[in-house]
Amino acid sequence: MTPSGRTGGPGPAGAAGVAIRLCFEASPRLLVLVLLLSTAVSTLPAALLLIVREIVEAFTRAQDGRVTVWILVLGGLTALRVAMGAMLSVRREELTELVGITAEQRLLRVTGFAPLDRFDDPAWYDAVARAHDGVTWRPAAIAGILIEFGGQIVSLVSMVGVLAILDVRLIGLALLAGVPLLVQRRMEARAVYLARRGVTELERRRDYLTELLVRHDLAKDVRSYGLAAPFAGMHDAVSRRALGAVIAASRHSVARGLVAGVLSAVCLVVAYFLAAGQASSGALTAAELFLVFTAFSTLMNSTVDLFTIVVDIEEHAAYLTDFVALAYGEPPSAERGHAGAPAGGHAEGHAGRPPRVEFQGVGYAYAGGPPVLREASFTLLPGEFAVLVGRNGAGKSTLVKLLLGLLTPAVGRILVDGADVAGLGPDRLRDLIGVLYQEYGRYEFTVAESVRLGRADRPLDRDRLGFALEAGGLSRVVEQLPRGVDNPVGRMFPGARELSGGQWQRLALARVLYRDAPVWVLDEPTAALDVQAEAALIQRLRAERGRRTVLLITHRLETAQAADRVLVLDDGVLVEHGSHEELVARGGSYARLCAEYAARQST
Ligand SMILES: Nc1ncnc2c1ncn2[C@@H]1O[C@H](COP(=O)(O)OP(=O)(O)OP(=O)(O)O)[C@@H](O)[C@H]1O
């Protein structure tokens, strides 16, 4: 079940469990220290109250010496309480921050490893948005509340003890006074949560519109088409709709709050009358009457705080439904790894000989859509340089995603040296195949860091970096940067130099070259390259023949002429394959593509 399908939530106990687990993951030592400090700080108010009683009693009996001693003790304990309170607050803050970081790390790992097809599901985006909403502070808030909970229990028990000595009836009244407030708070929290859940999509739309106005790759479009005002207007409308829904949900909260306040006040008034009656009958001294009033209101507040804690945890638990489902649910397949033996072979890989890649009757359709690939069967021979061509939407990029194991064939198998890709596991596949996607990443790091992402699991190899930059056609560009390979690129961070479209593509290509995998899959690698850079790349690919198996996707048919073999995909069907000359002579799909291409080039 996808997290988006859940509405029940982990419940207060489940959320508390998650928070405690995160505290332990964050720092067990800090957790213990904070708990000890919290307990110590919470026991002091009751002790201080009893000392006040001693002072008043000593004063009424004119025992000046005792009064002085107790006042000094009171002063000492008050100072201690302030000091411990300050320490508690600092350490608690540290713990909650660490819990926030730990929780966000969990979520980032889950979303970073999620199967690619999740990104086709709007409900997945809703679930991630909700999980992300508050992930840095809600688990931390629960942890903080739990720590407070321990303190509140200690404080409540000590006040119950004080009242038990003086008038046991008041304990029940103090506890009762909290109930209306609890009910009111709970109804309020639930209504707001349900309203906010209902507007997740609106909030995502709002965030998307914000992004459209701050993304530098869209800045030119936005200005040239005058889109800033319409986007800002849409943002305003969507934000107001979301806000309206949340406000509507809390419409009755003032009335409910008034009723709850009156009911609580009734309990307080009854309790004070009872205590005053005791004092006038002589059962309580003036000091004890003062003590009763103070202990009652403290107990009542502690009760309300305790109830509030439960409601707060319940509220956070509701908001954490999607986080818990994502972070503690079934791990995504990529993270689970593939411990089992690879099906149908072992793909030992690059030991001297590049691998063979086979598509056997592969079919695929995106969820709810028509077949995009039908019965595709072909073999890339070890060390072969093959080119895949076809019209827009023919299914070329889908084929690449299937080969990289990002999508799973609906029918058929894909084998690398006899091993089914489905059983190889992401690490092995990454070792075997270096890929350049059409939409490659533009990472705003230094040149060296960006290229090293090709082998992010290993320390930077400066020699390989030099080779990759040279072979990728970036050496001259890098030489002109003030800090060379250690210069940041992009425009978001200080000292960074923006690259041209073609230079970004060369950087992405350098990443693939740095990876040094025995199979290269390059989807439109020359789309942004100038003629010279394109020729250099093709020359390099030809030089790699026999050492690497290369599949290159392109719309530039000159490139196809340089390849050993051309594969032609038409509407999801692999209609032809052979050398450029053979296919032209055949007069089929490829020949028609070439004719159209030549006509376009000559106009
Ligand atoms: N994530 C997706 N969800 C649903 N349909 C998709 C998705 N990605 C691609 N398609 C559809 O699959 C078909 C093949 O797309 P694909 O990107 O594989 O084509 P392509 O041959 O690489 O095209 P191009 O030359 O334009 O890059 C298209 O009709 C497209 O609409």
Tab-separated table of N, CA and C and ligand atoms in Angstrom, residues 120 366 372 390-399 401 438 524 555, ligand 1:
chain	number	residue	atom	x	y	z
A	120	ASP	N	5.657	9.242	-11.120
A	120	ASP	CA	4.555	9.430	-12.069
A	120	ASP	C	3.224	9.520	-11.340
A	366	TYR	N	3.383	2.562	-19.442
A	366	TYR	CA	3.277	3.344	-18.209
A	366	TYR	C	1.872	3.155	-17.640
A	372	VAL	N	4.220	1.297	-24.706
A	372	VAL	CA	5.224	2.223	-25.227
A	372	VAL	C	6.324	1.434	-25.936
A	390	GLY	N	14.846	6.975	-33.857
A	390	GLY	CA	13.382	6.873	-33.925
A	390	GLY	C	12.780	8.243	-33.698
A	391	ARG	N	11.506	8.370	-34.083
A	391	ARG	CA	10.862	9.686	-33.958
A	391	ARG	C	10.606	10.006	-32.496
A	392	ASN	N	10.211	11.259	-32.219
A	392	ASN	CA	9.838	11.645	-30.849
A	392	ASN	C	8.733	10.727	-30.344
A	393	GLY	N	8.902	10.265	-29.126
A	393	GLY	CA	7.865	9.436	-28.503
A	393	GLY	C	7.908	7.985	-28.942
A	394	ALA	N	8.946	7.590	-29.717
A	394	ALA	CA	9.023	6.200	-30.202
A	394	ALA	C	9.283	5.209	-29.065
A	395	GLY	N	9.845	5.701	-27.944
A	395	GLY	CA	10.088	4.814	-26.804
A	395	GLY	C	11.565	4.645	-26.473
A	396	LYS	N	12.432	5.486	-27.028
A	396	LYS	CA	13.886	5.319	-26.864
A	396	LYS	C	14.315	5.523	-25.397
A	397	SER	N	13.858	6.647	-24.811
A	397	SER	CA	14.266	6.913	-23.427
A	397	SER	C	13.671	5.877	-22.475
A	398	THR	N	12.492	5.401	-22.797
A	398	THR	CA	11.869	4.361	-21.970
A	398	THR	C	12.743	3.100	-21.999
A	399	LEU	N	13.239	2.796	-23.183
A	399	LEU	CA	14.118	1.623	-23.335
A	399	LEU	C	15.360	1.778	-22.450
A	401	LYS	N	15.584	3.539	-19.658
A	401	LYS	CA	15.193	3.389	-18.244
A	401	LYS	C	14.997	1.912	-17.893
A	438	GLN	N	19.013	12.234	-21.135
A	438	GLN	CA	18.635	13.455	-21.842
A	438	GLN	C	18.553	14.624	-20.851
A	524	GLU	N	21.002	11.152	-26.324
A	524	GLU	CA	21.174	12.488	-26.921
A	524	GLU	C	22.391	13.225	-26.335
A	555	HIS	N	19.031	11.943	-32.658
A	555	HIS	CA	18.216	12.340	-33.817
A	555	HIS	C	19.121	12.812	-34.942
B	1	LIG	N1	6.628	8.895	-17.101
B	1	LIG	C1	5.769	8.678	-18.099
B	1	LIG	N2	4.474	8.400	-17.856
B	1	LIG	C2	3.603	8.161	-18.869
B	1	LIG	N3	3.957	8.169	-20.148
B	1	LIG	C3	5.226	8.434	-20.455
B	1	LIG	C4	6.199	8.705	-19.463
B	1	LIG	N4	7.384	8.930	-20.053
B	1	LIG	C5	7.167	8.811	-21.365
B	1	LIG	N5	5.872	8.511	-21.621
B	1	LIG	C6	5.269	8.257	-22.916
B	1	LIG	O1	5.958	7.171	-23.503
B	1	LIG	C7	6.156	7.406	-24.892
B	1	LIG	C8	7.640	7.204	-25.207
B	1	LIG	O2	8.387	8.203	-24.530
B	1	LIG	P1	9.963	8.226	-24.578
B	1	LIG	O3	10.413	9.344	-23.720
B	1	LIG	O4	10.476	6.873	-24.309
B	1	LIG	O5	10.181	8.582	-26.131
B	1	LIG	P2	11.503	8.943	-26.884
B	1	LIG	O6	11.579	8.033	-28.054
B	1	LIG	O7	12.668	8.974	-25.978
B	1	LIG	O8	11.142	10.425	-27.380
B	1	LIG	P3	12.080	11.688	-27.672
B	1	LIG	O9	12.798	11.436	-28.951
B	1	LIG	O10	11.086	12.784	-27.814
B	1	LIG	O11	12.989	11.874	-26.500
B	1	LIG	C9	5.644	8.801	-25.169
B	1	LIG	O12	4.378	8.661	-25.813
B	1	LIG	C10	5.455	9.442	-23.839
B	1	LIG	O13	4.312	10.248	-23.807
